[in-house]
PDB file of C-alpha atoms in Angstrom:
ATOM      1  CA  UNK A   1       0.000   0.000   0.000  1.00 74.00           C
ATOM      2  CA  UNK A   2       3.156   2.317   0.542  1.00 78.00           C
ATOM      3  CA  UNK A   3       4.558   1.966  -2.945  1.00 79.00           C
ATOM      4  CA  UNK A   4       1.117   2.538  -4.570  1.00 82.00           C
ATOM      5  CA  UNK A   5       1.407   5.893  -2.227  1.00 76.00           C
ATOM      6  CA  UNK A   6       4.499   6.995  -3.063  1.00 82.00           C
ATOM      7  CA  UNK A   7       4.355   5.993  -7.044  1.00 76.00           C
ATOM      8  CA  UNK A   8       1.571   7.939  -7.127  1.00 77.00           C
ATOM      9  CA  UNK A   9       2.931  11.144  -5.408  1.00 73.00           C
ATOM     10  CA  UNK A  10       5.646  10.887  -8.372  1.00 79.00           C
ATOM     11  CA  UNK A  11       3.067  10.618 -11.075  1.00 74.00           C
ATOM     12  CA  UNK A  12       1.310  13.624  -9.753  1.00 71.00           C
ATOM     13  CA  UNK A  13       4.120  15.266  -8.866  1.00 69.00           C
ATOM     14  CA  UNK A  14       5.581  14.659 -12.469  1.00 69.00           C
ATOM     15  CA  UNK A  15       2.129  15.999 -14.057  1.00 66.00           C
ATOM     16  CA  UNK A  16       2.180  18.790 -12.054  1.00 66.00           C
ATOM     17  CA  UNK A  17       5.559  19.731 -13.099  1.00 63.00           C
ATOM     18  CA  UNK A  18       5.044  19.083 -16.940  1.00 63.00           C
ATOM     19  CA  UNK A  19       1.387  20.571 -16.729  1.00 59.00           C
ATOM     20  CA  UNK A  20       3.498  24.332 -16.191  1.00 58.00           C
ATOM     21  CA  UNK A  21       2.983  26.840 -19.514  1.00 57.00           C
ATOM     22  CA  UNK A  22       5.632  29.485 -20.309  1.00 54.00           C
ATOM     23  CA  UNK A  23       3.608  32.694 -20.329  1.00 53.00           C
ATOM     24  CA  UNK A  24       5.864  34.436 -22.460  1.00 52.00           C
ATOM     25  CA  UNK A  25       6.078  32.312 -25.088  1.00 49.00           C
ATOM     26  CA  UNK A  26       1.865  32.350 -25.468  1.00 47.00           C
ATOM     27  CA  UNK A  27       1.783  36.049 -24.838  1.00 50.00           C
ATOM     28  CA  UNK A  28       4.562  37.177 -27.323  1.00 51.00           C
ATOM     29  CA  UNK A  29       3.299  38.720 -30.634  1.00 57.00           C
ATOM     30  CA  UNK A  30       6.122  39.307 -32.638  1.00 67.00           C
ATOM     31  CA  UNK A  31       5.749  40.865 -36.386  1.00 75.00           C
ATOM     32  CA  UNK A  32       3.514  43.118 -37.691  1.00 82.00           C
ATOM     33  CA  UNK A  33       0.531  44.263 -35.695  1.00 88.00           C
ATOM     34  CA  UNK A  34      -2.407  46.470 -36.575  1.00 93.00           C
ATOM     35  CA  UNK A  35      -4.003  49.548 -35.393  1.00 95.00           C
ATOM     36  CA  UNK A  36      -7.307  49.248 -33.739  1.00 95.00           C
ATOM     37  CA  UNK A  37     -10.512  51.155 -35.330  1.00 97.00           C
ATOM     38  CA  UNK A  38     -11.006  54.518 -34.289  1.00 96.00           C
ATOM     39  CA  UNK A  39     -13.899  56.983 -33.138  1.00 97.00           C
ATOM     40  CA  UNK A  40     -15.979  53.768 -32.733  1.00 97.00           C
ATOM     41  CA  UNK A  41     -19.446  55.150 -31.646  1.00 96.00           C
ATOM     42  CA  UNK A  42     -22.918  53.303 -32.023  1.00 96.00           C
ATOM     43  CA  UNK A  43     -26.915  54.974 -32.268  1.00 95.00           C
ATOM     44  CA  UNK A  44     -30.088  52.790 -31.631  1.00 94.00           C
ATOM     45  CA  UNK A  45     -33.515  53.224 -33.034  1.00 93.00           C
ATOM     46  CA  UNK A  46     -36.860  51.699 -32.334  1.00 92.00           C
ATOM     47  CA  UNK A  47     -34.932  50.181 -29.319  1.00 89.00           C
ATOM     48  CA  UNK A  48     -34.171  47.541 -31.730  1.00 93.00           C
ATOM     49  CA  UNK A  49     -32.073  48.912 -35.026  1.00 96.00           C
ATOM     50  CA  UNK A  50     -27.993  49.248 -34.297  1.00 96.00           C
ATOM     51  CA  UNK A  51     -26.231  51.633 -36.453  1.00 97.00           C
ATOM     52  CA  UNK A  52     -22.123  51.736 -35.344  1.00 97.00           C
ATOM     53  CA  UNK A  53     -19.613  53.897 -37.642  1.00 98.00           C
ATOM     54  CA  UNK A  54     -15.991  54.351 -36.890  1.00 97.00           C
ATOM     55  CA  UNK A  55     -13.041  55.154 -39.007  1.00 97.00           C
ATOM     56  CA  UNK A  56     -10.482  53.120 -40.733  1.00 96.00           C
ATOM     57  CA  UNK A  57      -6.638  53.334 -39.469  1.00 95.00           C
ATOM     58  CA  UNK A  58      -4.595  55.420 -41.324  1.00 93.00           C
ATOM     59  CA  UNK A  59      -1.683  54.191 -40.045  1.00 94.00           C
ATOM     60  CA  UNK A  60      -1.596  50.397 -41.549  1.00 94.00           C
ATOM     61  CA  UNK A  61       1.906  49.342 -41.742  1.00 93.00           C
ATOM     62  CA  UNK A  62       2.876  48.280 -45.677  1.00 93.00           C
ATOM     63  CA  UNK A  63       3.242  44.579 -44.794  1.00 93.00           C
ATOM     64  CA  UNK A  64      -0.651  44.824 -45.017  1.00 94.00           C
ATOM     65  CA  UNK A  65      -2.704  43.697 -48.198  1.00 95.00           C
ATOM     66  CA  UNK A  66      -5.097  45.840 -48.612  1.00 95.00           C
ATOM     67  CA  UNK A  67      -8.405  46.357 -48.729  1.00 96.00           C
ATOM     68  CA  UNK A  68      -8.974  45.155 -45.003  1.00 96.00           C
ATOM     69  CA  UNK A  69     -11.588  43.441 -43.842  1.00 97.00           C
ATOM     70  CA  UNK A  70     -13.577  44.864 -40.285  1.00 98.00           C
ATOM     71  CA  UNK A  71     -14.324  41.927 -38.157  1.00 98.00           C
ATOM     72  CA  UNK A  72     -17.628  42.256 -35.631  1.00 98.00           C
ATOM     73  CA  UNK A  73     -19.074  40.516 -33.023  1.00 98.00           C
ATOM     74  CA  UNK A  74     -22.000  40.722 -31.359  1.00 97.00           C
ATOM     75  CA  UNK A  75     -22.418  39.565 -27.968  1.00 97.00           C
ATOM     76  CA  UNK A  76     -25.929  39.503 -26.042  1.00 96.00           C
ATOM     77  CA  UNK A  77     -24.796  39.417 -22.071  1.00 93.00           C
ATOM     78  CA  UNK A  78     -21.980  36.658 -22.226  1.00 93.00           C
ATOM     79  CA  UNK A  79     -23.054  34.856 -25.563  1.00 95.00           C
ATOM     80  CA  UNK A  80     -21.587  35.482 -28.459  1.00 97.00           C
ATOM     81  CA  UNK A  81     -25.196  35.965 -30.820  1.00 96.00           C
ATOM     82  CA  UNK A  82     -23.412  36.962 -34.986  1.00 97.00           C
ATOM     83  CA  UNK A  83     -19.658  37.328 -36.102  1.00 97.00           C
ATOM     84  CA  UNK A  84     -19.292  38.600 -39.566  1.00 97.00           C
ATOM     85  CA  UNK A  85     -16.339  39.579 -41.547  1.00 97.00           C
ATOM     86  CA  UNK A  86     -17.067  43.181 -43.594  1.00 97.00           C
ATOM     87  CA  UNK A  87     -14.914  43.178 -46.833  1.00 97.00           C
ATOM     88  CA  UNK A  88     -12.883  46.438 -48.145  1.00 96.00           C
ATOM     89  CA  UNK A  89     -12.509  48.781 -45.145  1.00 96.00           C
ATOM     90  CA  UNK A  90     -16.174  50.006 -44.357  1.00 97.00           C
ATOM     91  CA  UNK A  91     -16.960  52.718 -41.808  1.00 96.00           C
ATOM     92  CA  UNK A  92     -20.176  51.584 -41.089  1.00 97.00           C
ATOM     93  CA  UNK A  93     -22.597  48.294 -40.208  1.00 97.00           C
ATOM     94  CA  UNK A  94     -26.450  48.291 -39.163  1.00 97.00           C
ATOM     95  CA  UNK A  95     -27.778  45.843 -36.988  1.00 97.00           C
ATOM     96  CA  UNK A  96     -31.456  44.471 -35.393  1.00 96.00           C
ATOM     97  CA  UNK A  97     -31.173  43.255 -31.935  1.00 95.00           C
ATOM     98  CA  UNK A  98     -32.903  40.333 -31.563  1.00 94.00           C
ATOM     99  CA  UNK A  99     -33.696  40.361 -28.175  1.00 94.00           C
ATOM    100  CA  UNK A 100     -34.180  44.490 -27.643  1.00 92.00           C
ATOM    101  CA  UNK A 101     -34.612  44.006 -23.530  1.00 93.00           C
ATOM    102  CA  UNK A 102     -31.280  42.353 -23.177  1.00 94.00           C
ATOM    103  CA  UNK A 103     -27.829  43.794 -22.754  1.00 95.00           C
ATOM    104  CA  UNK A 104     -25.531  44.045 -26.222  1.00 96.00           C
ATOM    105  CA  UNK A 105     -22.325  44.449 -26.267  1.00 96.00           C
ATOM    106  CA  UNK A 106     -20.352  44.103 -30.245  1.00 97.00           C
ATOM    107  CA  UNK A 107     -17.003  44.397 -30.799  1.00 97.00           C
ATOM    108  CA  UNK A 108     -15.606  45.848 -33.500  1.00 98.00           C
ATOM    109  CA  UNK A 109     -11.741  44.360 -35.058  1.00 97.00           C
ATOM    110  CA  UNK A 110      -9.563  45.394 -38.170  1.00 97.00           C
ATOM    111  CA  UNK A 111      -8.937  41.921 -39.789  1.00 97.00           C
ATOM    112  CA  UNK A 112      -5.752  41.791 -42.582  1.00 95.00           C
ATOM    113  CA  UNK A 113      -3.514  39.890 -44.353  1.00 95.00           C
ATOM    114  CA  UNK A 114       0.696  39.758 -44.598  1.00 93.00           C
ATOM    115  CA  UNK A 115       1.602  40.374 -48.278  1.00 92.00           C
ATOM    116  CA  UNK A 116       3.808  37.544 -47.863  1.00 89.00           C
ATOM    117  CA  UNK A 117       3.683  34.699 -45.317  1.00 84.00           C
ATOM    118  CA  UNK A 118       6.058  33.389 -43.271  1.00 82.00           C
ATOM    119  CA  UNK A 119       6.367  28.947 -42.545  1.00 84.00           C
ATOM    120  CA  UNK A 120       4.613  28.122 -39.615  1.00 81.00           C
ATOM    121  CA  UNK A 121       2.862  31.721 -38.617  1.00 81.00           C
ATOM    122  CA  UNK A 122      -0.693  32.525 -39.814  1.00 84.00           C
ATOM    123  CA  UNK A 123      -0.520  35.466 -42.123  1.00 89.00           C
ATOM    124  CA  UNK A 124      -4.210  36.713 -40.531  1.00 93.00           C
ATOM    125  CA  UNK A 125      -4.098  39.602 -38.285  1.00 93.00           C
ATOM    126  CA  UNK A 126      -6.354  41.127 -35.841  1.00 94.00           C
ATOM    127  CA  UNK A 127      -6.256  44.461 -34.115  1.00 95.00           C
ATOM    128  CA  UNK A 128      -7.699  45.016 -30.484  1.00 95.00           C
ATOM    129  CA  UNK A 129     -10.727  45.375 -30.506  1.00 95.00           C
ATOM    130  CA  UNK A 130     -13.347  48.033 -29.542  1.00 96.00           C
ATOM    131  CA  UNK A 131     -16.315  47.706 -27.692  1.00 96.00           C
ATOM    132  CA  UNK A 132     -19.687  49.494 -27.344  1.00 97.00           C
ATOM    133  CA  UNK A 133     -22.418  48.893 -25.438  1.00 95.00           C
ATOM    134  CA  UNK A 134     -26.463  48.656 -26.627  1.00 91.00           C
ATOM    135  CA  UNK A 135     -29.180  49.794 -24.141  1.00 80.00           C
TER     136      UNK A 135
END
């Protein structure tokens, strides 16, 4: 009954020890980055019909193909309701809320491509995003 004790200390003592991430490897974003929309501001009519504008970087580094593409999504409380991907830099996206009495939050993301990818790294980028809030 002692060995099965002890042999099993190891083995959890073992997984806990190989179970350990490197932070800094999973946070580290090397390479190009984008710039995050700006003036991102939203209007609601009826109670029910989102309009959101904002404007387009001018800062996007050459590395870029362009157009971009704006990525939203729209959240309703914690759950994420429609994602869609907007093709050739738009300023502006409408909206109906399906559920006008609950809480809406949608995010709002540049979305691009490297002109030339590297092995092994994704050539899709994402800015940070922006966030409004709906009633």
């Amino acid at each position: 009954m002692k060995k099965i004790f002890i042999v099993s200390n190891i083995m959890l003592l073992a997984l806990a020890m190989t179970g350990c991430i490197d932070r800094d490897v999973l946070d580290r974003k090397d390479g190009t980055s984008l710039p995050a929309v700006q003036e991102l501001k939203s209007s609601l009519t009826n109670g029910r019909d989102a309009s959101l504008q904002w404007t387009v970087p001018s800062n996007i580094p050459a590395e870029i193909r362009r157009p971009l593409s704006v990525y939203i999504q729209v959240y309703r409380g914690s759950t994420l309701e429609y994602q869609i991907s907007l093709q050739d830099e738009p300023s502006a996206w409408n909206y109906t809320l399906a559920e006008p009495e609950s809480k809406y939050r949608v995010v709002v993301k540049m979305q691009g491509w490297l002109k030339e990818k590297t092995t092994g790294i994704s050539d899709e980028i994402y800015s940070p995003g922006q966030t409004v809030e709906l009633n």
